[in-house]
Coordinates of C-alpha atoms and ligand atoms in Angstrom, one line a residue:
M1 CA 1.5 1.5 13.9
I2 CA 3.6 2.3 16.2
K3 CA 4.2 0.4 18.6
P4 CA 4.5 0.0 22.4
K5 CA 8.4 0.4 23.0
E6 CA 9.0 3.1 20.6
F7 CA 6.5 5.1 22.6
A8 CA 8.6 4.1 26.2
K9 CA 11.5 4.9 24.0
R10 CA 10.7 8.4 23.6
R11 CA 9.4 8.8 27.0
D12 CA 13.2 7.9 28.3
H13 CA 14.4 9.8 26.0
L14 CA 12.5 13.2 27.3
M15 CA 13.1 11.7 30.8
E16 CA 16.8 12.0 30.2
M17 CA 16.5 15.1 28.6
A18 CA 14.3 16.7 31.8
G19 CA 16.9 15.1 34.5
D20 CA 16.7 13.3 37.8
D21 CA 15.6 16.4 39.5
S22 CA 12.3 17.1 37.6
V23 CA 8.5 15.6 37.2
I24 CA 7.3 15.5 33.9
I25 CA 3.9 16.4 33.4
V26 CA 1.2 15.9 30.2
R27 CA -2.0 15.9 29.8
S28 CA -5.1 14.2 27.1
A29 CA -7.0 16.6 24.8
A30 CA -10.0 17.6 26.3
E31 CA -13.0 16.8 24.5
K32 CA -15.1 19.4 22.5
I33 CA -18.6 20.3 22.0
R34 CA -20.0 21.0 19.2
N35 CA -23.4 22.6 20.2
N36 CA -25.9 21.7 22.4
D37 CA -25.0 18.0 23.6
S38 CA -23.5 16.9 20.4
R39 CA -19.7 16.7 20.7
Y40 CA -16.9 16.7 17.9
P41 CA -15.0 13.8 16.7
Y42 CA -12.2 13.4 19.7
R43 CA -8.9 14.1 18.7
Q44 CA -5.7 13.2 20.9
D45 CA -3.7 16.3 21.6
S46 CA -0.4 15.6 19.4
D47 CA 1.9 15.5 22.9
F48 CA -0.1 12.8 24.7
M49 CA -0.2 10.5 21.7
Y50 CA 3.1 11.1 21.2
L51 CA 4.1 9.8 24.2
S52 CA 1.3 7.4 25.0
G53 CA -0.2 6.2 22.1
F54 CA -3.8 6.2 24.5
N55 CA -6.4 7.6 22.7
E56 CA -8.9 8.7 25.4
P57 CA -9.9 12.1 27.3
D58 CA -9.3 12.7 30.6
A59 CA -5.8 11.3 31.0
M60 CA -2.2 12.4 32.3
L61 CA 0.8 10.7 31.9
V62 CA 3.5 11.4 34.9
M63 CA 7.2 11.1 34.2
L64 CA 9.4 10.5 36.7
P65 CA 13.4 10.7 35.6
Q66 CA 15.3 8.2 37.8
E67 CA 18.9 7.4 37.9
K68 CA 18.2 3.9 35.3
S69 CA 14.7 3.9 33.6
G70 CA 11.7 6.1 34.7
H71 CA 8.8 6.1 36.5
V72 CA 6.0 6.2 34.6
I73 CA 2.0 6.9 35.6
I74 CA -0.8 7.4 33.6
F75 CA -4.0 8.8 34.6
C76 CA -7.7 7.2 32.8
R77 CA -10.6 7.0 33.2
E78 CA -12.0 3.7 35.5
R79 CA -14.5 1.5 33.5
D80 CA -17.6 2.2 33.6
P81 CA -20.4 -0.3 32.4
Q82 CA -23.1 2.9 32.1
R83 CA -20.9 4.5 30.1
E84 CA -19.7 2.2 27.8
M85 CA -22.9 1.2 27.2
W86 CA -23.5 4.6 25.3
D87 CA -19.8 5.4 24.4
G88 CA -18.1 1.7 23.7
L89 CA -15.5 0.4 25.7
M90 CA -13.1 2.6 27.6
A91 CA -9.5 1.0 28.2
G92 CA -9.4 1.8 32.8
T93 CA -6.9 1.7 34.1
A94 CA -5.4 -2.2 33.8
G95 CA -6.3 -1.1 29.7
A96 CA -4.5 1.6 29.9
L97 CA -1.3 0.1 32.0
E98 CA -0.6 -2.3 29.5
H99 CA -1.2 -0.5 26.1
V100 CA 0.7 2.7 27.5
G101 CA 3.1 0.6 29.3
A102 CA 2.9 2.3 31.8
D103 CA 4.7 1.3 35.4
E104 CA 1.3 2.4 37.0
A105 CA -2.4 3.4 36.5
F106 CA -4.4 4.9 38.6
P107 CA -8.5 6.4 38.2
I108 CA -8.1 10.6 36.9
S109 CA -10.4 10.8 39.7
E110 CA -8.0 9.9 42.4
M111 CA -5.6 12.3 40.5
K112 CA -6.0 15.3 43.1
Q113 CA -5.3 13.4 45.4
R114 CA -2.4 11.5 44.4
L115 CA -0.3 14.3 42.1
P116 CA 1.0 16.6 45.3
E117 CA 2.4 13.6 46.2
L118 CA 4.3 13.0 43.1
L119 CA 5.8 15.7 43.1
H120 CA 7.7 15.7 46.1
G121 CA 11.3 15.6 46.2
R122 CA 11.7 17.2 42.3
E123 CA 12.6 20.6 41.7
R124 CA 10.7 21.7 38.8
I125 CA 7.5 20.4 36.8
Y126 CA 8.1 20.1 33.2
Y127 CA 4.7 21.6 31.6
D128 CA 3.4 23.3 28.9
L129 CA 1.0 26.2 31.3
G130 CA -1.8 27.7 29.0
K131 CA -3.7 25.0 28.0
D132 CA -6.1 24.3 30.5
P133 CA -6.4 27.2 32.8
D134 CA -8.0 25.2 35.7
F135 CA -5.5 22.9 36.3
D136 CA -2.8 25.5 35.8
Q137 CA -4.3 26.8 38.7
L138 CA -4.2 23.7 40.4
L139 CA -0.6 22.9 40.0
I140 CA 0.6 26.6 40.9
G141 CA -2.1 26.1 44.1
W142 CA 0.0 23.4 45.3
M143 CA 3.4 25.0 44.6
N144 CA 2.4 27.7 46.8
D145 CA 1.4 25.5 49.2
F146 CA 5.2 23.9 49.5
R147 CA 6.2 26.7 50.1
S148 CA 4.3 27.6 53.0
E149 CA 5.4 27.2 56.3
T150 CA 3.9 24.1 57.2
R151 CA 5.4 22.3 54.3
K152 CA 9.0 23.1 54.5
K153 CA 10.2 19.7 55.2
F154 CA 9.6 18.7 51.8
L155 CA 12.1 19.5 48.4
A156 CA 9.3 20.9 46.6
P157 CA 9.7 22.1 43.0
D158 CA 8.9 26.1 42.5
E159 CA 9.7 26.1 38.9
I160 CA 7.5 25.3 36.3
V161 CA 9.4 25.1 32.6
A162 CA 7.8 24.5 29.3
L163 CA 8.5 21.3 28.4
N164 CA 7.2 22.2 24.5
H165 CA 11.0 22.7 23.8
N166 CA 12.6 19.4 24.2
L167 CA 9.7 17.8 23.4
H168 CA 8.4 19.5 20.0
E169 CA 12.6 19.0 19.0
M170 CA 12.0 15.4 19.3
R171 CA 8.9 15.2 17.6
L172 CA 10.8 17.6 14.7
F173 CA 12.8 14.5 13.9
K174 CA 10.9 11.6 12.6
S175 CA 11.9 8.1 13.3
R176 CA 11.3 5.1 10.2
T177 CA 8.1 4.2 11.9
E178 CA 6.7 7.9 11.5
I179 CA 8.1 8.0 8.3
T180 CA 6.4 5.1 7.3
A181 CA 2.8 5.9 8.8
M182 CA 3.3 9.3 6.9
K183 CA 4.0 7.4 3.9
K184 CA 0.8 5.4 4.5
S185 CA -1.3 8.6 4.8
A186 CA 0.1 10.2 1.7
R187 CA -0.2 7.0 0.0
V188 CA -4.3 7.5 0.8
A189 CA -4.4 11.4 0.1
A190 CA -2.8 10.4 -3.0
S191 CA -6.0 7.7 -4.0
A192 CA -8.5 10.6 -2.7
H193 CA -6.9 13.4 -5.3
Q194 CA -6.5 10.6 -8.0
S195 CA -9.7 9.5 -7.5
A196 CA -10.9 13.7 -7.9
M197 CA -9.7 14.2 -10.7
Q198 CA -11.2 11.3 -12.4
I199 CA -14.4 12.2 -11.3
C200 CA -14.2 15.6 -11.6
K201 CA -16.8 17.6 -14.6
P202 CA -18.3 20.5 -15.7
G203 CA -21.4 20.7 -13.6
L204 CA -20.3 19.3 -10.8
N205 CA -20.8 21.0 -7.2
E206 CA -18.0 21.0 -5.0
A207 CA -19.0 19.1 -2.6
D208 CA -18.8 16.4 -4.6
V209 CA -15.6 16.3 -5.1
H210 CA -15.3 17.1 -1.3
A211 CA -17.3 13.9 -0.8
E212 CA -15.2 12.2 -3.0
L213 CA -12.3 13.0 -0.6
L214 CA -13.7 11.8 2.1
H215 CA -15.2 8.9 0.5
T216 CA -11.8 7.6 -0.1
F217 CA -9.9 8.8 3.8
T218 CA -12.6 6.8 5.1
R219 CA -12.8 3.8 3.2
H220 CA -9.2 3.6 4.2
Q221 CA -9.9 4.0 8.4
C222 CA -8.1 7.7 7.9
E223 CA -9.6 10.9 8.7
A224 CA -9.1 14.1 6.6
A225 CA -6.2 15.8 8.6
Y226 CA -8.4 19.0 8.2
I227 CA -11.3 20.3 6.2
P228 CA -10.4 19.6 2.4
I229 CA -10.7 22.6 0.3
V230 CA -12.1 22.5 -2.5
G231 CA -11.8 25.8 -4.2
G232 CA -13.2 25.9 -8.5
G233 CA -12.0 29.2 -9.7
A234 CA -11.3 32.4 -8.4
N235 CA -12.0 30.7 -5.1
A236 CA -8.8 28.8 -5.2
C237 CA -7.9 32.4 -4.4
V238 CA -9.3 31.9 -0.8
L239 CA -6.2 30.5 1.1
H240 CA -8.7 28.7 3.7
Y241 CA -11.6 28.7 1.6
I242 CA -13.8 25.5 3.4
T243 CA -17.1 26.0 2.1
N244 CA -16.8 24.0 -1.1
R245 CA -20.5 24.6 -1.6
D246 CA -19.9 26.0 -5.8
L247 CA -21.2 24.8 -8.9
L248 CA -17.6 23.8 -10.8
N249 CA -17.7 25.4 -14.6
D250 CA -16.3 24.6 -17.4
G251 CA -13.3 26.1 -18.4
D252 CA -12.0 27.0 -14.8
L253 CA -8.9 25.5 -12.8
L254 CA -9.8 23.7 -9.4
L255 CA -7.6 23.2 -6.4
I256 CA -7.6 21.3 -3.6
D257 CA -5.8 21.1 -0.4
A258 CA -5.9 17.5 1.1
G259 CA -4.7 15.4 3.5
A260 CA -5.1 12.7 5.2
E261 CA -4.4 11.3 8.9
Y262 CA -3.3 7.1 9.5
D263 CA -2.6 6.5 12.7
G264 CA -2.3 10.0 13.9
Y265 CA 0.1 11.7 11.1
A266 CA -1.0 13.7 8.4
S267 CA -0.8 14.7 4.8
D268 CA -1.0 17.5 2.9
I269 CA -1.3 17.9 -0.8
T270 CA -2.3 20.7 -3.1
R271 CA -3.1 19.5 -7.1
T272 CA -4.6 21.9 -9.1
F273 CA -6.6 21.1 -12.4
P274 CA -9.2 21.9 -15.0
V275 CA -11.9 21.3 -14.0
N276 CA -13.0 19.9 -17.8
G277 CA -10.0 17.9 -18.2
K278 CA -8.0 20.2 -20.5
F279 CA -5.7 23.5 -19.5
T280 CA -6.2 26.7 -21.4
G281 CA -3.5 28.4 -22.6
A282 CA -2.5 31.0 -20.3
Q283 CA -3.6 27.8 -17.1
R284 CA -0.9 25.8 -18.6
D285 CA 1.6 29.0 -18.4
L286 CA 0.8 29.9 -15.0
Y287 CA 0.6 26.3 -13.8
Q288 CA 3.9 25.4 -15.5
L289 CA 5.0 28.3 -13.6
V290 CA 4.3 27.1 -10.1
L291 CA 5.5 23.3 -11.0
A292 CA 9.0 24.3 -12.5
S293 CA 9.2 26.3 -8.7
Q294 CA 7.9 23.1 -6.6
L295 CA 10.9 21.3 -8.4
E296 CA 13.9 23.7 -8.0
A297 CA 12.0 24.1 -4.5
I298 CA 11.9 20.8 -3.8
D299 CA 15.7 20.1 -5.3
E300 CA 17.0 22.5 -2.0
V301 CA 15.7 19.9 0.7
R302 CA 18.8 18.3 0.9
C303 CA 20.8 17.9 4.5
G304 CA 22.9 21.0 5.4
N305 CA 21.0 23.7 3.6
P306 CA 19.2 26.2 5.7
W307 CA 15.2 25.9 5.7
E308 CA 14.5 29.0 4.4
Q309 CA 16.6 28.3 0.8
V310 CA 13.7 25.9 0.2
H311 CA 11.2 29.6 0.1
E312 CA 13.9 31.5 -1.8
T313 CA 14.3 29.5 -4.7
A314 CA 10.4 28.7 -4.8
V315 CA 10.3 32.4 -4.6
R316 CA 12.9 33.3 -7.0
V317 CA 11.4 31.1 -9.7
A318 CA 8.1 32.3 -9.0
T319 CA 9.3 35.8 -9.6
E320 CA 11.4 35.3 -12.6
G321 CA 8.5 33.4 -14.5
M322 CA 5.3 35.7 -13.7
I323 CA 7.9 38.5 -14.8
E324 CA 8.2 36.9 -18.0
L325 CA 5.3 36.2 -17.8
G326 CA 4.0 39.9 -17.6
I327 CA 2.4 39.9 -14.4
L328 CA 5.1 41.2 -12.8
K329 CA 6.9 44.5 -13.9
G330 CA 10.0 45.3 -13.5
S331 CA 13.8 43.7 -13.1
L332 CA 13.8 40.6 -10.9
E333 CA 16.2 42.2 -8.7
E334 CA 13.7 44.9 -7.7
A335 CA 10.6 42.2 -7.4
L336 CA 12.1 40.4 -5.0
E337 CA 14.1 43.2 -3.0
E338 CA 11.2 45.4 -3.0
E339 CA 9.0 42.1 -2.5
H340 CA 6.9 42.6 -5.7
F341 CA 5.7 39.0 -5.4
K342 CA 3.9 39.5 -2.4
D343 CA 1.2 40.8 -4.4
Y344 CA 0.5 37.4 -6.2
Y345 CA 3.0 34.7 -3.9
V346 CA 1.3 35.5 -0.6
H347 CA 2.6 32.6 1.7
N348 CA 5.3 31.2 2.7
T349 CA 6.4 27.7 1.2
G350 CA 6.0 25.4 3.7
H351 CA 5.3 24.3 7.0
W352 CA 6.9 21.1 9.4
L353 CA 4.6 18.1 9.1
G354 CA 4.0 14.7 11.7
L355 CA 1.0 14.7 14.2
D356 CA -0.2 18.5 13.7
V357 CA -0.8 19.6 10.0
H358 CA 1.3 22.4 11.2
D359 CA 4.2 20.6 13.2
V360 CA 5.6 21.9 15.7
G361 CA 9.7 22.4 15.9
E362 CA 11.9 25.8 15.5
Y363 CA 12.9 27.0 12.2
E364 CA 14.8 29.1 13.5
I365 CA 18.1 29.1 15.9
D366 CA 19.8 32.2 17.5
G367 CA 17.6 33.9 14.8
H368 CA 19.2 32.1 12.3
S369 CA 17.2 29.7 9.5
R370 CA 18.0 25.9 10.9
V371 CA 19.3 24.0 8.3
L372 CA 17.8 20.6 7.1
E373 CA 18.7 17.4 9.0
V374 CA 17.5 13.3 8.5
G375 CA 14.3 12.9 9.5
M376 CA 12.9 16.2 8.8
V377 CA 9.7 15.7 7.2
L378 CA 8.5 19.4 5.5
T379 CA 5.8 20.8 2.5
V380 CA 6.9 22.0 -0.4
E381 CA 4.1 24.5 -1.5
P382 CA 4.5 27.3 -3.6
G383 CA 1.2 29.4 -4.8
I384 CA 0.3 31.7 -7.1
Y385 CA -2.7 33.6 -6.6
I386 CA -4.2 36.1 -8.6
P387 CA -7.7 37.6 -7.7
E388 CA -10.3 38.7 -10.4
S389 CA -10.3 42.0 -8.8
A390 CA -6.1 42.5 -10.2
T391 CA -6.8 45.1 -12.2
A392 CA -3.0 45.7 -12.7
V393 CA -2.6 42.4 -15.2
D394 CA -4.4 41.2 -18.0
E395 CA -7.5 39.7 -17.9
V396 CA -6.3 35.9 -18.9
W397 CA -4.6 35.7 -15.7
R398 CA -7.4 37.0 -12.8
G399 CA -9.4 34.5 -11.2
L400 CA -6.6 31.8 -11.7
G401 CA -5.1 30.3 -8.0
I402 CA -2.7 27.6 -8.1
R403 CA -1.0 25.9 -5.5
V404 CA 1.7 22.4 -6.0
E405 CA 2.1 21.4 -2.6
D406 CA 4.0 17.3 -1.9
D407 CA 5.0 16.2 1.6
V408 CA 9.4 15.7 1.4
A409 CA 11.0 14.2 3.6
V410 CA 14.8 14.8 4.0
T411 CA 17.3 11.7 3.6
K412 CA 21.1 11.6 3.3
D413 CA 20.8 11.3 -0.1
T414 CA 18.3 13.8 -1.7
A415 CA 14.4 14.8 -0.8
E416 CA 12.2 11.7 -1.0
V417 CA 8.5 13.4 -2.1
L418 CA 6.4 10.9 -0.1
S419 CA 3.4 12.2 -2.5
A420 CA 5.5 11.2 -5.5
D421 CA 2.3 8.9 -6.5
I422 CA -0.5 11.4 -7.3
C423 CA 0.0 12.9 -11.0
K424 CA 1.5 16.4 -11.6
T425 CA 2.9 17.9 -14.7
T426 CA 0.1 19.0 -16.9
D427 CA 0.4 16.0 -19.8
D428 CA -0.4 13.7 -16.9
I429 CA -3.3 15.4 -15.5
E430 CA -4.8 15.9 -18.8
A431 CA -4.2 11.8 -19.9
L432 CA -5.5 11.1 -15.7
M433 CA -8.4 13.4 -17.1
A434 CA -9.4 11.6 -20.1
L435 CA -9.3 8.3 -18.6
Ligands
LIG501 N1 -3.4 22.6 4.4 C1 -2.7 23.4 4.7 C2 -1.4 24.2 4.2 O1 -1.6 24.2 3.0 O2 -0.7 24.4 5.0
MN502 MN1 -2.1 22.4 2.5
MN503 MN1 0.8 22.9 3.8

C-alpha cells in the first residue's frame, strides 16, 4: 500500500514545481452510468489517486503552495446515513482529512462558495481543462469576474496552466513502493496466465478462459486492469479483440493479453500458446521469432538507451526472421526502409505502464526519443499478425497472431522484468500444459 507520507511527498513536490504564486486544482473522476440506473464499478482518476489515495467521487484537491510546506484542502461528499444504507460507508470530511492527510476538509457542496476565495492572491491556476466542461466554465467565469472592475482589489489568477506536464513527468518515475505494487500486480497476472494455460484445451470456449483470468484476479482482490483479450486462432489478429466468445479449436493458438490492477497499478501481459498444449512446426517457428525479438528488445531496456531503440531492435529482429521464414521477400534493408514489416508487425513495441495501462509521460523531448532512466516502467510487446486474408504468404502462416508482452522496470543495472514468473519458451509452455 502507498503510505500517506508518500502522497504528501508527491503533493509537496508538485507544489514546489508550481511555485508560491499558483494554485493547483485536481478533481476526482465522476461515477459513470452503464445503462439506465446501473453504474460501472467506480475507478478513480489516476492523477487524483496519485496525489490523494482517496477513492471516492465528487471530490477535489486544492493545493496552495506556500513558502515552507503547502496548504492542502480536500472537498468531498459529506457523510449521509440514508445514502450509506445503499452504497456503503463514505469517508466524509473527517475521514477524508485523515485519509488524505490534508490540512482542511470541506463538503463538496460548499465548493462554489469557498473556491473563489482560495484563488485570490494567486497568479495562475494549474488545472487540466477539458475533463469536465461544466467545471471549466465555472472556473473561467470566476476568472472573468475577477478581471471585472468591481473585483480589481484582488490579485487574481489570469492564467490557467496545464497541470499534466509536471504531474505526468512525476508519474513516469516510479518509487520503490510503486514498483512493489506493480510487482504484486504482475505476480497476480502471472498466476492468472499460468492457470489459463493449465485449464486450456480444445472444446473450451474463449469465455471459459476469460472467466479463469477474472477468477484469479478477483481471488487476489485485484481488478482486471483492462478487458482481457482472449483470442483463439485468427481472432488473435484482431488487436483489440474483447468479444471472447468463440470456441477454442484443436491445432489453433490462443493469445491472451490480460493484466491485473493492484492498489491502482496495472500490469499488462501477453502470452500466446497452443490450445492443445503442443506447438505445430510453423507455430513454433513464428513464436520463437517473436520471442527472440522480445528478448533482444528487453536487452535494450537500459539506463541511457533511447526509448525508440527498444522498438527498432524488436522490429529488426522480427523483420530479419520474417525474411528467413519467407513471410517477407527482399533484403533486410529494403524491408526496414520501405517498412514492409508493417504488413504484419503493426503496432509499436511498448508503452509506459503505471496507474494507467497506457501510462502518462512524454516519449519524446524536443522532437527526440527520450532516454530511459531509473524508475521508468514500460512494456515490451512485439507481435506478428498474419490475417487469414494474407494471400501473399504461404498458407501455413495464415491466421497466426502472436504477441509476447512483459512489464519491464529500468534499474541502475539490467532491466528488471516484473512479469518474469510466467513461462514463455516453447518448451516451458508445453511442459506446463502437459502437467
Ligand atoms: N493491453 C493493451 C496493450 O497491450 O497495450
Ligand atoms: Mn497488453
Ligand atoms: Mn501493452
